[in-house]
Amino acid sequence: MATDMRNLLSARPITRCILVLVTIVFSGGSTALLFGTTALATTTSPVDAGDVVVVDASNPLKELDHGGSATKFTLRLPADASCPGDSENDQWRVQSFLVPATDDPGALHYGEIAPEGDGLWALYSLDTHAFVHILTLANSQPGLPGRIETLPAFSFVLFPPGTLPDGHYRLGIACTLFRATAKYWDTELILTTSPDDQPGQLVWRVAGANADAPRSSAGSSDGRWAVVGVGVLGVAALIFVLRLRADRRSRPLLKEHS
């Protein structure tokens, strides 16, 4: 080995470069390829691929804009949502995240059970498992988009009271290669402490959903009916006045004929 290194160092620059490349290819080709793939995944700008929609776990067509810690929900991805590659051939994985809204989901790296860092969480399915490092559906060959399986039902039951501070959060799904985020879908939730909620003592709502707005339009309906009622009374009064005038005009004619 020492003789080989001396030969490399004593060779002319061009020859030395060729020898180094040959050495890398034949002695560490697989490592170089793995490093190259990882570098590509971490240097490519992560893609914000759109929004997820919070929906009822038992009816994905029913959107949810609020809930409590025990509310069972899932996330609806866009119809064409997929990872750049699959798990079997290309090593892609599917992750979930719940992080403060000030954090960039595209910058997340994933540990064993959650994104790495304080105050960063994964979502937990009803079977109490963190939804991380999930396999895509397998393709017949490398390089094809990795299809994401139907997402499970989630809830906040496993978060003890006080674990999640009040505030705005980003919640979503990500595609990762060697734990680095390359693509993600998310939405914004507002979490609020609520002692009346059980067991987690928190409630949530989708940002943009007006929690103060009445959930019934009865008040506005009553107002519309009041306007209609006033209009009907006005028309009735006008008809009465016109008939009264008509009667007065016809009375002299009746006397004259009599």
mmCIF file of C-alpha atoms in Angstrom:
data_model
loop_
_atom_site.group_PDB
_atom_site.id
_atom_site.type_symbol
_atom_site.label_atom_id
_atom_site.label_comp_id
_atom_site.label_asym_id
_atom_site.label_seq_id
_atom_site.Cartn_x
_atom_site.Cartn_y
_atom_site.Cartn_z
ATOM 1 C CA MET A 1 0.000 0.000 0.000
ATOM 2 C CA ALA A 2 2.870 2.357 0.868
ATOM 3 C CA THR A 3 4.494 1.629 -2.518
ATOM 4 C CA ASP A 4 1.207 2.402 -4.284
ATOM 5 C CA MET A 5 0.928 5.749 -2.486
ATOM 6 C CA ARG A 6 4.541 6.648 -3.391
ATOM 7 C CA ASN A 7 3.804 5.824 -7.017
ATOM 8 C CA LEU A 8 0.747 8.094 -6.933
ATOM 9 C CA LEU A 9 2.679 10.977 -5.413
ATOM 10 C CA SER A 10 5.649 10.645 -7.790
ATOM 11 C CA ALA A 11 3.535 10.443 -10.939
ATOM 12 C CA ARG A 12 3.002 13.405 -13.215
ATOM 13 C CA PRO A 13 -0.064 15.556 -12.338
ATOM 14 C CA ILE A 14 -2.265 14.224 -15.162
ATOM 15 C CA THR A 15 -1.226 10.645 -14.524
ATOM 16 C CA ARG A 16 -1.756 11.160 -10.780
ATOM 17 C CA CYS A 17 -5.330 12.383 -11.323
ATOM 18 C CA ILE A 18 -6.129 9.379 -13.507
ATOM 19 C CA LEU A 19 -4.700 6.976 -10.929
ATOM 20 C CA VAL A 20 -6.683 8.624 -8.130
ATOM 21 C CA LEU A 21 -9.931 8.339 -10.084
ATOM 22 C CA VAL A 22 -9.247 4.683 -10.880
ATOM 23 C CA THR A 23 -8.502 4.004 -7.214
ATOM 24 C CA ILE A 24 -11.781 5.628 -6.116
ATOM 25 C CA VAL A 25 -13.847 3.748 -8.692
ATOM 26 C CA PHE A 26 -12.432 0.308 -7.897
ATOM 27 C CA SER A 27 -11.841 0.589 -4.147
ATOM 28 C CA GLY A 28 -14.710 2.777 -3.014
ATOM 29 C CA GLY A 29 -17.157 3.048 -5.860
ATOM 30 C CA SER A 30 -20.216 2.130 -3.811
ATOM 31 C CA THR A 31 -19.310 4.634 -1.089
ATOM 32 C CA ALA A 32 -18.806 7.367 -3.652
ATOM 33 C CA LEU A 33 -22.167 6.658 -5.253
ATOM 34 C CA LEU A 34 -23.919 6.662 -1.876
ATOM 35 C CA PHE A 35 -22.242 9.930 -0.919
ATOM 36 C CA GLY A 36 -23.199 11.461 -4.251
ATOM 37 C CA THR A 37 -26.849 10.476 -3.836
ATOM 38 C CA THR A 38 -26.972 11.858 -0.317
ATOM 39 C CA ALA A 39 -25.336 15.106 -1.412
ATOM 40 C CA LEU A 40 -27.864 15.477 -4.198
ATOM 41 C CA ALA A 41 -30.732 15.025 -1.735
ATOM 42 C CA THR A 42 -29.384 17.541 0.758
ATOM 43 C CA THR A 43 -28.271 20.237 -1.693
ATOM 44 C CA THR A 44 -31.403 20.262 -3.841
ATOM 45 C CA SER A 45 -33.855 22.920 -2.653
ATOM 46 C CA PRO A 46 -36.808 21.293 -0.875
ATOM 47 C CA VAL A 47 -40.093 21.693 -2.722
ATOM 48 C CA ASP A 48 -43.238 23.076 -1.079
ATOM 49 C CA ALA A 49 -45.634 20.879 -3.050
ATOM 50 C CA GLY A 50 -48.888 22.415 -1.772
ATOM 51 C CA ASP A 51 -51.408 22.033 1.014
ATOM 52 C CA VAL A 52 -52.838 19.159 2.994
ATOM 53 C CA VAL A 53 -56.471 19.260 4.082
ATOM 54 C CA VAL A 54 -57.517 18.144 7.567
ATOM 55 C CA VAL A 55 -60.428 15.714 7.186
ATOM 56 C CA ASP A 56 -62.560 13.382 9.282
ATOM 57 C CA ALA A 57 -60.742 10.072 9.805
ATOM 58 C CA SER A 58 -63.905 8.093 9.038
ATOM 59 C CA ASN A 59 -64.964 10.252 6.080
ATOM 60 C CA PRO A 60 -62.103 11.781 4.051
ATOM 61 C CA LEU A 61 -64.612 13.848 2.073
ATOM 62 C CA LYS A 62 -65.606 15.771 5.225
ATOM 63 C CA GLU A 63 -63.225 18.620 5.996
ATOM 64 C CA LEU A 64 -62.557 19.555 9.626
ATOM 65 C CA ASP A 65 -61.734 23.095 10.701
ATOM 66 C CA HIS A 66 -61.545 22.478 14.455
ATOM 67 C CA GLY A 67 -61.343 19.737 17.064
ATOM 68 C CA GLY A 68 -60.031 18.622 20.439
ATOM 69 C CA SER A 69 -57.256 16.327 21.596
ATOM 70 C CA ALA A 70 -59.398 13.197 21.056
ATOM 71 C CA THR A 71 -60.702 14.211 17.622
ATOM 72 C CA LYS A 72 -59.752 11.565 15.050
ATOM 73 C CA PHE A 73 -58.529 13.142 11.846
ATOM 74 C CA THR A 74 -56.372 12.388 8.857
ATOM 75 C CA LEU A 75 -54.757 14.434 6.113
ATOM 76 C CA ARG A 76 -55.845 14.565 2.491
ATOM 77 C CA LEU A 77 -52.972 15.075 0.071
ATOM 78 C CA PRO A 78 -53.383 16.418 -3.473
ATOM 79 C CA ALA A 79 -54.448 13.732 -5.941
ATOM 80 C CA ASP A 80 -51.020 13.613 -7.618
ATOM 81 C CA ALA A 81 -48.965 13.597 -4.411
ATOM 82 C CA SER A 82 -45.915 11.310 -4.589
ATOM 83 C CA CYS A 83 -42.242 11.168 -3.646
ATOM 84 C CA PRO A 84 -39.537 11.527 -6.328
ATOM 85 C CA GLY A 85 -38.736 7.830 -5.938
ATOM 86 C CA ASP A 86 -39.946 4.788 -4.027
ATOM 87 C CA SER A 87 -38.566 3.095 -0.920
ATOM 88 C CA GLU A 88 -37.649 -0.298 -2.365
ATOM 89 C CA ASN A 89 -35.545 0.950 -5.269
ATOM 90 C CA ASP A 90 -34.607 4.540 -4.390
ATOM 91 C CA GLN A 91 -34.584 4.715 -0.548
ATOM 92 C CA TRP A 92 -37.269 7.394 -0.170
ATOM 93 C CA ARG A 93 -39.343 7.606 3.029
ATOM 94 C CA VAL A 94 -42.567 9.340 4.098
ATOM 95 C CA GLN A 95 -42.648 11.439 7.300
ATOM 96 C CA SER A 96 -45.130 13.536 9.279
ATOM 97 C CA PHE A 97 -44.406 16.708 11.218
ATOM 98 C CA LEU A 98 -45.928 19.142 13.695
ATOM 99 C CA VAL A 99 -43.619 22.109 14.217
ATOM 100 C CA PRO A 100 -43.914 25.786 15.192
ATOM 101 C CA ALA A 101 -45.123 27.912 12.292
ATOM 102 C CA THR A 102 -41.860 29.871 12.372
ATOM 103 C CA ASP A 103 -39.886 26.713 11.442
ATOM 104 C CA ASP A 104 -39.264 25.797 7.801
ATOM 105 C CA PRO A 105 -40.609 22.283 7.030
ATOM 106 C CA GLY A 106 -38.135 22.057 4.149
ATOM 107 C CA ALA A 107 -35.205 22.302 6.564
ATOM 108 C CA LEU A 108 -36.273 19.375 8.753
ATOM 109 C CA HIS A 109 -34.110 16.283 9.238
ATOM 110 C CA TYR A 110 -35.712 13.257 10.867
ATOM 111 C CA GLY A 111 -34.519 11.238 13.834
ATOM 112 C CA GLU A 112 -35.908 7.946 15.069
ATOM 113 C CA ILE A 113 -39.347 9.190 16.167
ATOM 114 C CA ALA A 114 -39.628 12.847 15.112
ATOM 115 C CA PRO A 115 -37.887 15.706 13.332
ATOM 116 C CA GLU A 116 -34.579 16.529 15.012
ATOM 117 C CA GLY A 117 -34.721 19.487 17.404
ATOM 118 C CA ASP A 118 -36.527 20.730 20.484
ATOM 119 C CA GLY A 119 -40.257 21.345 20.151
ATOM 120 C CA LEU A 120 -40.479 19.432 16.863
ATOM 121 C CA TRP A 121 -42.917 16.520 16.694
ATOM 122 C CA ALA A 122 -44.287 13.836 14.445
ATOM 123 C CA LEU A 123 -47.972 12.946 14.283
ATOM 124 C CA TYR A 124 -49.129 9.859 16.155
ATOM 125 C CA SER A 125 -51.558 7.383 14.674
ATOM 126 C CA LEU A 126 -54.291 5.778 16.766
ATOM 127 C CA ASP A 127 -52.072 2.712 17.306
ATOM 128 C CA THR A 128 -49.687 5.046 19.275
ATOM 129 C CA HIS A 129 -46.887 4.868 16.677
ATOM 130 C CA ALA A 130 -45.094 7.932 15.369
ATOM 131 C CA PHE A 131 -45.732 8.331 11.643
ATOM 132 C CA VAL A 132 -42.091 8.481 10.493
ATOM 133 C CA HIS A 133 -39.857 6.545 8.078
ATOM 134 C CA ILE A 134 -42.862 5.038 6.329
ATOM 135 C CA LEU A 135 -42.312 3.093 3.098
ATOM 136 C CA THR A 136 -43.885 4.149 -0.173
ATOM 137 C CA LEU A 137 -45.565 1.639 -2.447
ATOM 138 C CA ALA A 138 -42.991 -0.332 -4.423
ATOM 139 C CA ASN A 139 -42.314 0.267 -8.120
ATOM 140 C CA SER A 140 -41.152 -2.252 -10.698
ATOM 141 C CA GLN A 141 -37.953 -0.287 -11.378
ATOM 142 C CA PRO A 142 -35.902 2.622 -9.986
ATOM 143 C CA GLY A 143 -36.566 6.255 -10.816
ATOM 144 C CA LEU A 144 -40.366 6.172 -10.825
ATOM 145 C CA PRO A 145 -42.455 8.390 -8.478
ATOM 146 C CA GLY A 146 -43.062 6.807 -5.080
ATOM 147 C CA ARG A 147 -46.783 6.521 -4.427
ATOM 148 C CA ILE A 148 -47.827 7.368 -0.866
ATOM 149 C CA GLU A 149 -50.165 4.924 0.837
ATOM 150 C CA THR A 150 -53.440 6.099 2.372
ATOM 151 C CA LEU A 151 -52.612 8.002 5.533
ATOM 152 C CA PRO A 152 -53.865 6.604 8.865
ATOM 153 C CA ALA A 153 -56.072 8.273 11.471
ATOM 154 C CA PHE A 154 -54.284 10.643 13.853
ATOM 155 C CA SER A 155 -55.143 12.434 17.094
ATOM 156 C CA PHE A 156 -53.427 14.466 19.836
ATOM 157 C CA VAL A 157 -54.360 11.993 22.590
ATOM 158 C CA LEU A 158 -50.743 10.931 23.205
ATOM 159 C CA PHE A 159 -49.582 14.477 23.986
ATOM 160 C CA PRO A 160 -49.855 14.994 27.771
ATOM 161 C CA PRO A 161 -51.437 18.293 28.869
ATOM 162 C CA GLY A 162 -48.989 21.161 28.518
ATOM 163 C CA THR A 163 -46.700 19.373 26.043
ATOM 164 C CA LEU A 164 -47.730 21.568 23.120
ATOM 165 C CA PRO A 165 -47.617 25.293 23.989
ATOM 166 C CA ASP A 166 -50.340 27.552 22.638
ATOM 167 C CA GLY A 167 -49.535 28.949 19.224
ATOM 168 C CA HIS A 168 -49.430 28.490 15.472
ATOM 169 C CA TYR A 169 -48.017 25.240 14.064
ATOM 170 C CA ARG A 170 -47.200 23.736 10.677
ATOM 171 C CA LEU A 171 -48.633 20.247 10.264
ATOM 172 C CA GLY A 172 -47.979 18.039 7.262
ATOM 173 C CA ILE A 173 -46.351 15.211 5.335
ATOM 174 C CA ALA A 174 -42.841 15.097 3.845
ATOM 175 C CA CYS A 175 -40.779 12.959 1.477
ATOM 176 C CA THR A 176 -37.191 12.418 2.618
ATOM 177 C CA LEU A 177 -34.039 10.832 1.235
ATOM 178 C CA PHE A 178 -31.581 9.708 3.917
ATOM 179 C CA ARG A 179 -33.638 11.686 6.476
ATOM 180 C CA ALA A 180 -33.349 15.033 4.641
ATOM 181 C CA THR A 181 -36.533 16.716 3.424
ATOM 182 C CA ALA A 182 -36.916 17.090 -0.330
ATOM 183 C CA LYS A 183 -40.666 17.638 -0.720
ATOM 184 C CA TYR A 184 -43.546 18.438 1.626
ATOM 185 C CA TRP A 185 -47.227 19.358 1.942
ATOM 186 C CA ASP A 186 -48.590 21.257 4.949
ATOM 187 C CA THR A 187 -51.235 23.463 6.530
ATOM 188 C CA GLU A 188 -51.354 25.736 9.580
ATOM 189 C CA LEU A 189 -53.077 24.886 12.863
ATOM 190 C CA ILE A 190 -53.693 27.022 15.931
ATOM 191 C CA LEU A 191 -53.435 25.109 19.222
ATOM 192 C CA THR A 192 -55.004 26.501 22.401
ATOM 193 C CA THR A 193 -55.001 25.183 25.971
ATOM 194 C CA SER A 194 -58.491 24.201 27.131
ATOM 195 C CA PRO A 195 -58.936 22.724 30.646
ATOM 196 C CA ASP A 196 -62.382 21.439 29.632
ATOM 197 C CA ASP A 197 -60.929 19.203 26.920
ATOM 198 C CA GLN A 198 -60.052 15.605 27.729
ATOM 199 C CA PRO A 199 -57.568 14.039 27.856
ATOM 200 C CA GLY A 200 -55.065 16.472 26.325
ATOM 201 C CA GLN A 201 -56.637 19.742 27.495
ATOM 202 C CA LEU A 202 -56.125 21.366 24.132
ATOM 203 C CA VAL A 203 -58.273 22.373 21.180
ATOM 204 C CA TRP A 204 -57.190 23.144 17.652
ATOM 205 C CA ARG A 205 -58.478 24.916 14.596
ATOM 206 C CA VAL A 206 -57.226 25.395 11.087
ATOM 207 C CA ALA A 207 -55.740 28.855 10.604
ATOM 208 C CA GLY A 208 -58.207 31.028 8.727
ATOM 209 C CA ALA A 209 -61.236 29.316 10.262
ATOM 210 C CA ASN A 210 -63.004 32.024 12.278
ATOM 211 C CA ALA A 211 -63.528 30.619 15.754
ATOM 212 C CA ASP A 212 -65.604 33.656 16.780
ATOM 213 C CA ALA A 213 -68.016 33.432 13.860
ATOM 214 C CA PRO A 214 -71.414 31.873 14.692
ATOM 215 C CA ARG A 215 -71.724 28.339 13.391
ATOM 216 C CA SER A 216 -75.348 29.052 12.427
ATOM 217 C CA SER A 217 -76.660 31.754 10.126
ATOM 218 C CA ALA A 218 -79.905 32.062 12.123
ATOM 219 C CA GLY A 219 -79.193 35.671 13.087
ATOM 220 C CA SER A 220 -78.680 36.811 9.520
ATOM 221 C CA SER A 221 -81.708 34.788 8.396
ATOM 222 C CA ASP A 222 -83.878 36.512 11.005
ATOM 223 C CA GLY A 223 -82.680 39.857 9.701
ATOM 224 C CA ARG A 224 -83.546 38.940 6.134
ATOM 225 C CA TRP A 225 -87.005 37.756 7.152
ATOM 226 C CA ALA A 226 -87.570 41.008 9.060
ATOM 227 C CA VAL A 227 -86.771 42.981 5.919
ATOM 228 C CA VAL A 228 -89.125 40.790 3.883
ATOM 229 C CA GLY A 229 -91.858 41.265 6.512
ATOM 230 C CA VAL A 230 -91.511 45.040 6.424
ATOM 231 C CA GLY A 231 -91.690 44.954 2.641
ATOM 232 C CA VAL A 232 -94.865 42.844 2.668
ATOM 233 C CA LEU A 233 -96.530 45.182 5.169
ATOM 234 C CA GLY A 234 -95.553 48.158 3.045
ATOM 235 C CA VAL A 235 -97.088 46.633 -0.092
ATOM 236 C CA ALA A 236 -100.248 45.710 1.837
ATOM 237 C CA ALA A 237 -100.564 49.272 3.167
ATOM 238 C CA LEU A 238 -100.119 50.687 -0.352
ATOM 239 C CA ILE A 239 -102.822 48.382 -1.741
ATOM 240 C CA PHE A 240 -105.174 49.401 1.101
ATOM 241 C CA VAL A 241 -104.627 53.108 0.404
ATOM 242 C CA LEU A 242 -105.207 52.682 -3.339
ATOM 243 C CA ARG A 243 -108.427 50.736 -2.746
ATOM 244 C CA LEU A 244 -109.631 53.370 -0.279
ATOM 245 C CA ARG A 245 -109.097 56.121 -2.837
ATOM 246 C CA ALA A 246 -110.858 54.087 -5.491
ATOM 247 C CA ASP A 247 -113.846 53.599 -3.187
ATOM 248 C CA ARG A 248 -114.093 57.350 -2.475
ATOM 249 C CA ARG A 249 -114.063 58.175 -6.172
ATOM 250 C CA SER A 250 -116.789 55.682 -6.918
ATOM 251 C CA ARG A 251 -119.195 56.939 -4.201
ATOM 252 C CA PRO A 252 -120.465 60.079 -6.111
ATOM 253 C CA LEU A 253 -121.278 57.899 -9.097
ATOM 254 C CA LEU A 254 -123.283 55.532 -6.936
ATOM 255 C CA LYS A 255 -125.291 58.441 -5.439
ATOM 256 C CA GLU A 256 -125.966 59.881 -8.865
ATOM 257 C CA HIS A 257 -127.377 56.612 -10.144
ATOM 258 C CA SER A 258 -129.483 56.165 -7.075
#
